[in-house]
Coordinates of C-alpha atoms in Angstrom, one line a residue:
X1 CA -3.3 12.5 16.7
X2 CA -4.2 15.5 15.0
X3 CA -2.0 18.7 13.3
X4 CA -3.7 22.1 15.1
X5 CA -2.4 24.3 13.1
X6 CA -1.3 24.1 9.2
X7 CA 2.1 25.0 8.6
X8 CA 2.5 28.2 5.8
X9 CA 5.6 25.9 4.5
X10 CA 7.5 22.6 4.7
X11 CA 10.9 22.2 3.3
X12 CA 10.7 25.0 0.0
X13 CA 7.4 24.1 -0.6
X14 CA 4.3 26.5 -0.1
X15 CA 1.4 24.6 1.9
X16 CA -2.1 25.0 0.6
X17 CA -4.2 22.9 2.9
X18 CA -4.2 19.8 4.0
X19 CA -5.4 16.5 1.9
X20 CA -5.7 13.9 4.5
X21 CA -4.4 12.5 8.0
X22 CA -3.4 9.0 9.8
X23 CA -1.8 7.7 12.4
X24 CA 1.6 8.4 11.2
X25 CA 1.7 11.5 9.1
X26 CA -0.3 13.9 8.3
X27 CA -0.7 15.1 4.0
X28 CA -0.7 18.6 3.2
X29 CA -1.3 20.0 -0.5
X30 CA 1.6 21.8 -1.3
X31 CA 3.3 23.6 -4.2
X32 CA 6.8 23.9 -5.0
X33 CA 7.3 27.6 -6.3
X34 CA 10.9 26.7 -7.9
X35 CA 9.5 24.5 -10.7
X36 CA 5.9 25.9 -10.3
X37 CA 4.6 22.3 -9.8
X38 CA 1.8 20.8 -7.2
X39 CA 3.0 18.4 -4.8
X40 CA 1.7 16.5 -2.0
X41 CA 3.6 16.8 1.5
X42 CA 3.8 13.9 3.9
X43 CA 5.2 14.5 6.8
X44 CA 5.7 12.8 10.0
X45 CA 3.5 13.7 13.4
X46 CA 5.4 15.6 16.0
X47 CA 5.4 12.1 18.5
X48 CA 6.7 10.4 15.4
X49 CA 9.3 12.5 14.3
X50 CA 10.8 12.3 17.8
X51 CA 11.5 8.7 17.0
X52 CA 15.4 9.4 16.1
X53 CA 15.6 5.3 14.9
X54 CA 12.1 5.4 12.9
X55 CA 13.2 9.3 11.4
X56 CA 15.8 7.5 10.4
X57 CA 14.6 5.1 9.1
X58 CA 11.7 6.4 7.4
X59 CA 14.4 9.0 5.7
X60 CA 16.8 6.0 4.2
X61 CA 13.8 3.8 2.8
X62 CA 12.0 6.8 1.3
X63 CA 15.1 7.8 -0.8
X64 CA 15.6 4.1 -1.9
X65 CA 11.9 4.5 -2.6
X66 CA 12.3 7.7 -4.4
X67 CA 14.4 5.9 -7.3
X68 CA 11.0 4.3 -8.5
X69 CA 10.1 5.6 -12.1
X70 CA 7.2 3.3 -12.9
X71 CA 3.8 4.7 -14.6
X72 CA 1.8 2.9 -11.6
X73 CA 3.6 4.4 -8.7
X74 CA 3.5 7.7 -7.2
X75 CA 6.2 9.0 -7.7
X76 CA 8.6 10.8 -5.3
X77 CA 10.3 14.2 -6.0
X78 CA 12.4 15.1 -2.6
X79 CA 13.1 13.9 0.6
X80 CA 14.1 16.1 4.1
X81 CA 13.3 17.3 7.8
X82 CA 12.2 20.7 8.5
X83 CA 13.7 22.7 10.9
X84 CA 12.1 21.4 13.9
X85 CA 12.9 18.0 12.4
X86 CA 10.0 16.4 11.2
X87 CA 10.7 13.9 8.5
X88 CA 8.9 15.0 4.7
X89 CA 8.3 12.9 1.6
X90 CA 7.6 15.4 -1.0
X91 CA 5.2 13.4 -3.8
X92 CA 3.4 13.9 -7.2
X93 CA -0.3 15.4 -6.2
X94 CA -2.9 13.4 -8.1
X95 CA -6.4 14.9 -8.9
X96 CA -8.0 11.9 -8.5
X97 CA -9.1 9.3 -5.5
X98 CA -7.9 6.4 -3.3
X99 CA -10.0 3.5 -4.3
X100 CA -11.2 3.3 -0.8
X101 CA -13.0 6.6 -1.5
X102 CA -14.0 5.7 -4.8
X103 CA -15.6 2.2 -3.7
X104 CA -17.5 4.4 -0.9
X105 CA -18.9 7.1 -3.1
X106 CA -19.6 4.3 -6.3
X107 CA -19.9 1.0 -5.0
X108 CA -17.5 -2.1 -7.0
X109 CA -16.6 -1.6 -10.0
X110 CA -17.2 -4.5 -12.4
X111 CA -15.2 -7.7 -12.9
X112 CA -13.1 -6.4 -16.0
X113 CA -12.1 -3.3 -14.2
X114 CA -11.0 -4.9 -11.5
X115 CA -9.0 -7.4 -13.3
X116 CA -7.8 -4.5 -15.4
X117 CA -6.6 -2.4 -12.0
X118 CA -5.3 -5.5 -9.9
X119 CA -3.1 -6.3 -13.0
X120 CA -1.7 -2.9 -13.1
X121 CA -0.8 -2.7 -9.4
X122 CA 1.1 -6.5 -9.9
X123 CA 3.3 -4.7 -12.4
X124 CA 4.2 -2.0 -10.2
X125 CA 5.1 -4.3 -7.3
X126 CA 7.0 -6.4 -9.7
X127 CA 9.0 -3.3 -11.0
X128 CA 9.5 -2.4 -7.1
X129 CA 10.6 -5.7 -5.9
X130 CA 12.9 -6.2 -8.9
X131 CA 14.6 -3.1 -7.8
X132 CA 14.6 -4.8 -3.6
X133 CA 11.7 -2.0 -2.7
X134 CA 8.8 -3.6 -0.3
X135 CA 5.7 -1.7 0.3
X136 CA 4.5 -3.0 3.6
X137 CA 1.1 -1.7 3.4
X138 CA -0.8 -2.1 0.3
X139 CA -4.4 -1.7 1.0
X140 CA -7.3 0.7 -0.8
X141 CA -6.4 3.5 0.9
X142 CA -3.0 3.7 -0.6
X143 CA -4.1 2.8 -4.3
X144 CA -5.2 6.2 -6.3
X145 CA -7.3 6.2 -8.9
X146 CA -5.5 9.0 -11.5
X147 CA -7.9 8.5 -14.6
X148 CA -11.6 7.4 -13.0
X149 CA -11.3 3.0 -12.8
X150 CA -8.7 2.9 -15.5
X151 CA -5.3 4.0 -14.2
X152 CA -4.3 3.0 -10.8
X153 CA -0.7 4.2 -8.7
X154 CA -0.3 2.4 -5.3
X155 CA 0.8 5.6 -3.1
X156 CA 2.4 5.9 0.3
X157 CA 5.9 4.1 0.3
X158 CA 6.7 6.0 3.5
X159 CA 7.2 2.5 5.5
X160 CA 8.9 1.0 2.6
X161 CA 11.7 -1.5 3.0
X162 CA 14.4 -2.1 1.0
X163 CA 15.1 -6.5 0.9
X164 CA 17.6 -7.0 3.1
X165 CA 18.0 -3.9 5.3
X166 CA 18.4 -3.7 9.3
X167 CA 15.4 -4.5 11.1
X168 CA 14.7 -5.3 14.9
X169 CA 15.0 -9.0 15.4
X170 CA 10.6 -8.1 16.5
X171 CA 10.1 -6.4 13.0
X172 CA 8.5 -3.1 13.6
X173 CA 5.3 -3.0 15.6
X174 CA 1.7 -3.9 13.2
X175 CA 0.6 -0.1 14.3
X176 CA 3.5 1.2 12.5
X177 CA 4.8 -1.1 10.0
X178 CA 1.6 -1.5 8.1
X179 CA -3.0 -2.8 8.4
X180 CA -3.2 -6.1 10.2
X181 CA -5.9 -6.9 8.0
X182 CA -4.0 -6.4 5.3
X183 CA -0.9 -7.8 6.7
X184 CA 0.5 -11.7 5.6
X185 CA 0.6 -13.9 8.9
X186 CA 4.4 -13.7 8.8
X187 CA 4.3 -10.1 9.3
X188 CA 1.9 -10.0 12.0
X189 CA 4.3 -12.3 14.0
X190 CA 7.3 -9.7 12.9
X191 CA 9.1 -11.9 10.8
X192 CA 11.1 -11.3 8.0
X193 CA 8.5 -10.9 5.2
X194 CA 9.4 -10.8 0.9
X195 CA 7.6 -9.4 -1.8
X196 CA 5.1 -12.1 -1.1
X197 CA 4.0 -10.5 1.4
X198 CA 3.0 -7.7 -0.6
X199 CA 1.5 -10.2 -2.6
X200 CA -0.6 -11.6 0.4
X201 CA -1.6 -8.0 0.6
X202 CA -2.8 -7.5 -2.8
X203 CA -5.0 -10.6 -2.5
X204 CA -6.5 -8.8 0.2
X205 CA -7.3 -6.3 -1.7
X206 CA -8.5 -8.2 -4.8
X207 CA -10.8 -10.7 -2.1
X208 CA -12.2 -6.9 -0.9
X209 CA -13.0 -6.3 -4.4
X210 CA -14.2 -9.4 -5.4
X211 CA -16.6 -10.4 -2.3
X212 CA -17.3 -6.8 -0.8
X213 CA -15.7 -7.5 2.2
X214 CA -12.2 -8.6 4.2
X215 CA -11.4 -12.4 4.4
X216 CA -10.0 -11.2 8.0
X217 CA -11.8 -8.3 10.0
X218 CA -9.0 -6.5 11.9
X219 CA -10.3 -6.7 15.2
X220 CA -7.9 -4.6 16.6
X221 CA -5.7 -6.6 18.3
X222 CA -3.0 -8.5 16.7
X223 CA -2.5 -11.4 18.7
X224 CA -6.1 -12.6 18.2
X225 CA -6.1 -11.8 14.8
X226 CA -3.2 -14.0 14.5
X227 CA -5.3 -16.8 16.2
X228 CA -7.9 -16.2 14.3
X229 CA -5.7 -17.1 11.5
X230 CA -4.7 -19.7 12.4
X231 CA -7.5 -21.2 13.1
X232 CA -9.2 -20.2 9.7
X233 CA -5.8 -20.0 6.8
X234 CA -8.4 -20.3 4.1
X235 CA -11.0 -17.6 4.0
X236 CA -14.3 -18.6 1.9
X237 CA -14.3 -16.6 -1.1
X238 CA -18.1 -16.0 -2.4
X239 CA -17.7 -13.3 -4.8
X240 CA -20.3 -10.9 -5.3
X241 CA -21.0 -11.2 -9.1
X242 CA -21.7 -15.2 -10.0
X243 CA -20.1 -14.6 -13.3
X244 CA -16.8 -14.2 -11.7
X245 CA -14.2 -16.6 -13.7
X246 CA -13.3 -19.4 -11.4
X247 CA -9.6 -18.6 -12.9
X248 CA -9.9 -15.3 -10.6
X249 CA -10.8 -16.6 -7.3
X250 CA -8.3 -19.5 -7.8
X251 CA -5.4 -16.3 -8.4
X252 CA -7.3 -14.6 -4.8
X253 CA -6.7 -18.5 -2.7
X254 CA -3.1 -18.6 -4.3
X255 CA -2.6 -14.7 -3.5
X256 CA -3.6 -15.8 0.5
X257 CA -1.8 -18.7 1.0
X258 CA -1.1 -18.8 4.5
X259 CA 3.1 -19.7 3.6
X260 CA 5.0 -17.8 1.4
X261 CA 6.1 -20.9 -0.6
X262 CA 2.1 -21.5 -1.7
X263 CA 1.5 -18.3 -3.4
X264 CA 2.8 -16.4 -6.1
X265 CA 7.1 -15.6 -6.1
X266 CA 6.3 -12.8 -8.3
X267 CA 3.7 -10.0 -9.7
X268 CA 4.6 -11.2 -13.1
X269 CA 2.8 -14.6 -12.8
X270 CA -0.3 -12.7 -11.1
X271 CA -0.2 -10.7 -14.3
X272 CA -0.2 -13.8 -16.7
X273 CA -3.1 -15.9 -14.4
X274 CA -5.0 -12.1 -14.6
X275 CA -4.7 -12.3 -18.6
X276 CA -6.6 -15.7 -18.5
X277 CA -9.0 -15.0 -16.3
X278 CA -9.6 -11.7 -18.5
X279 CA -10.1 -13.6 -21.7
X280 CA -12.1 -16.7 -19.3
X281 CA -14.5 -13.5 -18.6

């Protein structure tokens, strides 16, 4: 699904170009001419938008989303639909990369980073889940890299739930509501997932970072990969550097348990088992 031609403006905001393009939406570099600041623009495809239920729904979450004020988040400045109506998140534009990029271009970074990084992006789920905001999809791609490997903001909480509102009794479709590969086992069967499923999530992430590749391969479709789960619930971890703290890939098998009640309730203890596994290294 691609955007043939670039819109000279979205909302009151000029568009420069665009900065990247999924499934979903597409991301234009924009500037907002009132307060003179950069922004970034994501707004929905055309098929998408014509969703009246998901417009909807993507407008509600990304204003409950929008009252995040935490140094590891992107942060939101303005919500809308054009005049066509296509939904638009207006967010802070970073100069840096996703982590997905930077992996690509640098390889892993070393153990301290990533216990550094993986730490910071704990906090800002904790901050978010305090507040009843789920992600859905945190995965490399949606982490940027503002400062080089030391300051990370997990990005894109455009399919962001708030705990406890409406949802079909299905949950919303994998293709939608977030990466299998990524996903807990809970959500790919569209139940009612917690922040610990964003936790589940970020142990992908840190099992990515750790081993140089996914403990689950999405192979495209979600009813094998749930299979596939099920018949493996505990990925081997063989991380790529042998002086990785034993502390650390105990935090990634906790992070993945295959139920909710086996892994962490909260980013705050990931944060504390992180801290020994920092001074362990």
């Amino acid at each position: 699904m691609s955007e043939t031609a670039i819109p000279q403006q979205v909302g009151r905001y000029r568009v420069e170009g665009i900065l990247g393009e999924g499934a979903m939406a597409v991301v234009y570099a924009g500037f907002d001419p009132g307060i003179e600041r950069k922004v970034a623009i994501k707004c929905l495809h055309r098929e998408i938008a014509a969703d009246p239920a998901y417009r909807r729904r993507f407008l509600v979450e990304a204003r409950a989303a929008g009252h995040l004020t935490h140094p590891h988040i992107v942060t939101i400045f303005d919500v809308g639909e054009t005049d066509d109506g296509r939904s638009y998140i207006a967010m802070e534009r970073l100069s840096g990369e996703t982590l997905a990029s930077a992996v690509s271009r640098e390889g892993f970074p070393s153990l301290p980073v990533i216990i550094d990084l993986v730490g910071q992006l704990a906090a800002a789920l904790d901050y978010a889940h305090a507040r009843g905001i789920l992600h859905h999809d945190v995965k490399p791609e949606n982490i940027m890299l503002a400062d080089g490997w030391s300051y990370a903001k997990i990005s894109d909480f455009g399919i962001a739930e708030r705990r406890g509102s409406p949802r079909d009794a299905g949950g919303m479709p994998a293709e939608i509501g977030g990466t299998p590969a990524y996903m807990a086992l809970e959500r790919l069967r569209g139940e009612r997932s917690d922040a610990r499923s964003d936790l589940f999530s970020l142990g992908v992430v840190l099992y990515w970072l750790l081993t140089g590749k996914l403990p689950w391969p999405d192979i495209g479709n979600v009813q094998q990969l749930v299979r596939k789960r099920l018949r493996s619930p505990r990925p081997p971890i063989r991380p790529r550097d042998p002086a990785t703290p034993s502390i650390l890939i105990s935090i990634v098998r906790t992070l993945l348990a295959p139920t909710a009640e086996s892994r962490y309730q909260r980013g705050a203890e990931v944060i504390d088992d992180l801290r020994l596994a920092a001074r362990e290294y």
